[in-house]
Backbone as a ProteinNet text record, in pm:
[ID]
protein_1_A
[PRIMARY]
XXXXXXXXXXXXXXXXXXXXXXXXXXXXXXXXXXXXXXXXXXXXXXXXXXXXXXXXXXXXXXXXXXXXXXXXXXXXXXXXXXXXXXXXXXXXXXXXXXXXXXXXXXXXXXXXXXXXXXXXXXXXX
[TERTIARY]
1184.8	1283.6	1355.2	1474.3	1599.2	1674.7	1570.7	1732.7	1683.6	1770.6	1701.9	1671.3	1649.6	1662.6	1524.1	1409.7	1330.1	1355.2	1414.2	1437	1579.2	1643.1	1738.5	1701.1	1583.8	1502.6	1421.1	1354.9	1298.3	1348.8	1489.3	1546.1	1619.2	1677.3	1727.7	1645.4	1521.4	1344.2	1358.6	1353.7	1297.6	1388.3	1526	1676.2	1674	1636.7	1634.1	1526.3	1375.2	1336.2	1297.7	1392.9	1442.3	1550.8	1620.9	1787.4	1678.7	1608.7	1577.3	1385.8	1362.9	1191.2	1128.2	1024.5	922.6	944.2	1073.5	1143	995.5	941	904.4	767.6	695	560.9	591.4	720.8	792.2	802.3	841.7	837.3	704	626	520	408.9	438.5	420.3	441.4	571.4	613	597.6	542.4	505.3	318.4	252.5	155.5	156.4	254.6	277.7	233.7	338.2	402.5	274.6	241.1	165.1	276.8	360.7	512.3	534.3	575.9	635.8	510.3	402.7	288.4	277.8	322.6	318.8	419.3	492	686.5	638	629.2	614	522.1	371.1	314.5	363.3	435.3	472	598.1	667.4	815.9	765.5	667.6	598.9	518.7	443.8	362.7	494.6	600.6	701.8	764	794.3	869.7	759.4	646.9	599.7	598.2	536.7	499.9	626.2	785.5	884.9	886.3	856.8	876.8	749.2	663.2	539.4	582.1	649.2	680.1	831.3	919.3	1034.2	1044.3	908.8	909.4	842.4	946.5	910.2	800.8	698	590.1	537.3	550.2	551	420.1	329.6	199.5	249.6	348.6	370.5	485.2	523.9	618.5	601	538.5	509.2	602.1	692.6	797.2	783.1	777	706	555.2	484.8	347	350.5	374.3	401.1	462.8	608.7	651.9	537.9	490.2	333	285.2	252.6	162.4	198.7	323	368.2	417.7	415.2	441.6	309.5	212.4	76.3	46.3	59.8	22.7	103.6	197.4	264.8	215.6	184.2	115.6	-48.6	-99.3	-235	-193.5	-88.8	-69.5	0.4	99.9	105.3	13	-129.8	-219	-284	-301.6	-369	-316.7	-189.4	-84.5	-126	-149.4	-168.7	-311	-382.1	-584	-585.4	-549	-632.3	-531.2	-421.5	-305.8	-318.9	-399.6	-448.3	-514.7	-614.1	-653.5	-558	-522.3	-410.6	-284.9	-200.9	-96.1	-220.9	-320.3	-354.4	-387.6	-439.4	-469.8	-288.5	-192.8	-58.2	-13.6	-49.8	15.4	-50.2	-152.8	-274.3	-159.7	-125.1	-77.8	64.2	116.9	319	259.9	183	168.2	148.6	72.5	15	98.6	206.1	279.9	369.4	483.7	574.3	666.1	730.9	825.8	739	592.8	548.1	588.8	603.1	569.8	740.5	823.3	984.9	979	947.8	980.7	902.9	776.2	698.2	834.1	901.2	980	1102	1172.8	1318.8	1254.7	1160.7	1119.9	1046.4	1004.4	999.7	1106.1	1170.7	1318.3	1430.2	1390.6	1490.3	1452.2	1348.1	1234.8	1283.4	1251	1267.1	1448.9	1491	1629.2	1703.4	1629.4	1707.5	1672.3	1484.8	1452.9	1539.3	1561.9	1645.6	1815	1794.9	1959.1	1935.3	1852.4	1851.3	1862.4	1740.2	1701.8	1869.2	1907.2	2044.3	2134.7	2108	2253.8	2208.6	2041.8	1988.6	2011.6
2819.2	2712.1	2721.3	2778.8	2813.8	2694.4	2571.7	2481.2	2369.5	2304.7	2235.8	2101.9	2031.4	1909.3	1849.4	1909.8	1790.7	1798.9	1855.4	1795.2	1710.8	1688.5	1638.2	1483.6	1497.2	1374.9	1303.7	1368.6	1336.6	1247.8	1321.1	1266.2	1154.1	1135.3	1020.3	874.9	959.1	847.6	764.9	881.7	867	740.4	769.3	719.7	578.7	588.2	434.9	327.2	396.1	321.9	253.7	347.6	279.9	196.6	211.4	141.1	11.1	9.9	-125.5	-169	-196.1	-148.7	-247.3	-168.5	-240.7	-187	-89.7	-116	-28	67	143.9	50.1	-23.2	-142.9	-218.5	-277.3	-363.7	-317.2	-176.6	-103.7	-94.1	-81.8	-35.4	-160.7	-259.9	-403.2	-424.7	-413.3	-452.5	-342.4	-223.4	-165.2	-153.4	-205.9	-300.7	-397.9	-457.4	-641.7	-588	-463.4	-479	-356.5	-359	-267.9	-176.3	-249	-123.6	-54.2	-67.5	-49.8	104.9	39.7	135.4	216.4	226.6	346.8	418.9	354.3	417.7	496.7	468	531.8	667.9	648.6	778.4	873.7	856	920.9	994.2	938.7	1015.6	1077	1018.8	1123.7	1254	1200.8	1332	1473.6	1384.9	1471.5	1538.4	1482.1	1538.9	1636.9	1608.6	1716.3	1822.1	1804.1	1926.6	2028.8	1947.6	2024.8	2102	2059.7	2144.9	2251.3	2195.2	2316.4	2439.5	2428.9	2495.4	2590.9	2552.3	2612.1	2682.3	2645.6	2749.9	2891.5	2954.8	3165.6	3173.9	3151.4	3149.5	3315.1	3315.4	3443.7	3466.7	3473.4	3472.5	3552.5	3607.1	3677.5	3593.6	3481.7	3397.6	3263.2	3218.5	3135.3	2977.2	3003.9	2869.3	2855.1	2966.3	2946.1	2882.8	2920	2873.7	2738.1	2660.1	2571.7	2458	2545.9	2435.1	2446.3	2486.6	2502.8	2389.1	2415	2304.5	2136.2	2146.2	2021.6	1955.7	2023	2007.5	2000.9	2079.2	2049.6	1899.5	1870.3	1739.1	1652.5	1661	1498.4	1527	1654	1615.1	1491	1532.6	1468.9	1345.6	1303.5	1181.3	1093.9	1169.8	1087.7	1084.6	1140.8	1120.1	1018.3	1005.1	944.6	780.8	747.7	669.4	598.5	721.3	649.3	621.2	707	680.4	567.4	536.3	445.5	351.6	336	271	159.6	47.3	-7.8	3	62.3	140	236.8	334.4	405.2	319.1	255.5	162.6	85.6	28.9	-16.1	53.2	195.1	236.5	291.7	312.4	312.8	199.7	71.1	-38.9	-39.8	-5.8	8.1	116.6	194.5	334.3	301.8	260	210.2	71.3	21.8	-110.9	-80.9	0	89.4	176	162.3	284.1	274.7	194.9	212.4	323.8	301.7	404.5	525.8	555.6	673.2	728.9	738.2	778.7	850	747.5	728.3	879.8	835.3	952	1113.1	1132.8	1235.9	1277.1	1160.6	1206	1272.4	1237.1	1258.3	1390.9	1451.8	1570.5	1656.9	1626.1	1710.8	1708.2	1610.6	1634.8	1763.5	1753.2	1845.3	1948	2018.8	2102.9	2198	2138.5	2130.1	2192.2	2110.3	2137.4	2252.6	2253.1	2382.8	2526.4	2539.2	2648.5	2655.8	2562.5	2585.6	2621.2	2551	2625.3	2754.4	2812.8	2912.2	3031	2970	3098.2	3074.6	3010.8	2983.8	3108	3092.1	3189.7	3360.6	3331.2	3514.1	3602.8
1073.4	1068.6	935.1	941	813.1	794.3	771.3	816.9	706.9	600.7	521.6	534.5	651.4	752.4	697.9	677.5	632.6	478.6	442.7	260	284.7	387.6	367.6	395.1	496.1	555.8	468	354	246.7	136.3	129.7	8.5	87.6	185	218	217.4	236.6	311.6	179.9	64.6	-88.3	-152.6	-97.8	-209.9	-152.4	3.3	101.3	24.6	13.9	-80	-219.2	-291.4	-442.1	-402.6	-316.7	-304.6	-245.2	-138.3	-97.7	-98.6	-245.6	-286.4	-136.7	-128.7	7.1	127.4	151.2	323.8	378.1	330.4	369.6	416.6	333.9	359.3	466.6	451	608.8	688.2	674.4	789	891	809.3	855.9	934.9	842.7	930.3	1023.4	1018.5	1182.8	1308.1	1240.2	1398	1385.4	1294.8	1263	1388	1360.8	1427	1578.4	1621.8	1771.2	1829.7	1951.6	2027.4	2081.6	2092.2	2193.7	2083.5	1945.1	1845.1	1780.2	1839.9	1761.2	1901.4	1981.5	2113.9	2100.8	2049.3	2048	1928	1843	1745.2	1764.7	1793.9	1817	1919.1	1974	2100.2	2009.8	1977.7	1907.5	1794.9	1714.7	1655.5	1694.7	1804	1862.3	1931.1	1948.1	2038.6	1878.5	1817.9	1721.1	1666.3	1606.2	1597.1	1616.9	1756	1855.6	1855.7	1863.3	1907.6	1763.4	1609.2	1501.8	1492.8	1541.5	1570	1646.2	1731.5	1868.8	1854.9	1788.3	1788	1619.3	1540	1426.1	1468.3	1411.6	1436.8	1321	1386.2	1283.1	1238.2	1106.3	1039.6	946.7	987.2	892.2	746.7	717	601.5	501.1	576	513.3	502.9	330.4	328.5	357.5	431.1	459.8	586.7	614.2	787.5	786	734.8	733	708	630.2	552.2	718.9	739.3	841.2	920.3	946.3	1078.9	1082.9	950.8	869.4	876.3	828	890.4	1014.7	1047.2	1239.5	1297.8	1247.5	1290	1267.2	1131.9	1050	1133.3	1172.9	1253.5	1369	1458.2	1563.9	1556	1473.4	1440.4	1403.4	1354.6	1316.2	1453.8	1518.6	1634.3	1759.2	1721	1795.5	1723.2	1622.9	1552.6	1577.1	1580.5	1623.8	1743.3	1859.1	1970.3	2005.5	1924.3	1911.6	1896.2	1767	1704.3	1591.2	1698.6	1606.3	1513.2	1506.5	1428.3	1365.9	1353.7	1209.2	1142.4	1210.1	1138.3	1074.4	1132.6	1081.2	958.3	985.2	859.7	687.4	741.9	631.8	582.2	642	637.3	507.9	607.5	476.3	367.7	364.5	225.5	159.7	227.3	128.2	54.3	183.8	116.6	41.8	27.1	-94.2	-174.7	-172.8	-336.4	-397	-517.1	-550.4	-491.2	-397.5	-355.8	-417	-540.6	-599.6	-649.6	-646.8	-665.4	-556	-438	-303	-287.7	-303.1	-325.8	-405.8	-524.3	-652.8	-534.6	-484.1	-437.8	-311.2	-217.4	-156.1	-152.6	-247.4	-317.4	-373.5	-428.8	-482.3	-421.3	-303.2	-183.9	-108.9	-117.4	-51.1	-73.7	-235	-309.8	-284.4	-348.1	-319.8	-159.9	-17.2	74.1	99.4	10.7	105.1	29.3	-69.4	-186.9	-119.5	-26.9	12.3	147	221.1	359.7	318.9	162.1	190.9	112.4	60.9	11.7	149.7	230.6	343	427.8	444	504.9	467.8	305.7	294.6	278.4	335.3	361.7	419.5
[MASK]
+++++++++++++++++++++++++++++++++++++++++++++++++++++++++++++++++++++++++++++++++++++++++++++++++++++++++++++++++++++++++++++

């Protein structure tokens, strides 16, 4: 995957929550709150995953390929995890966005960058 879309996803995630501190904790509340909200969610997660698992040309000799694996693996497990055991998961969630809000912000915006500098690099290969 040559495409710099999750650093672009990162840094937007990152900039959304310095521009508006908490959205990301509220966020997470309210699909906390809702049972539809916590199905919707693992499901578009498990799908999104799977589809970045699945449509990366996985290259055991290229570590950006490996890497996307990796994270496409990781949201599959999480939108299982979503639909397992959504209340525990959404909880240990709000434990995480309460704690450190703008650490998390700052880790995103710099995996964002990070992220979108190597997709536009492999872009212009």
């Amino acid at each position: 995957m040559d495409h710099p879309i999750f650093g672009l996803y990162g840094l937007a995630a990152g900039v959304g929550e310095f521009r508006n501190p908490g959205f990301w904790g509220r966020m997470v509340r309210e699909v906390q709150a809702s049972s539809a909200l916590q199905f919707l969610t693992g499901f578009i997660t498990l799908i999104l995953g799977a589809t970045i698992y699945l449509v990366n040309p996985f290259d055991p000799g290229d570590w950006l390929s490996i890497l996307i694996s990796v994270i496409g693996g990781w949201i599959v497990i999480e939108g299982m995890l979503i639909l397992a055991v959504g209340d525990w998961f959404m909880d240990f969630a709000a434990r995480l966005m309460g704690k450190g809000g703008r650490a998390w912000a700052v880790l995103a915006i710099i995996f964002g960058l990070a992220a979108a500098f190597a997709g536009f690099v492999r872009l212009q290969v």
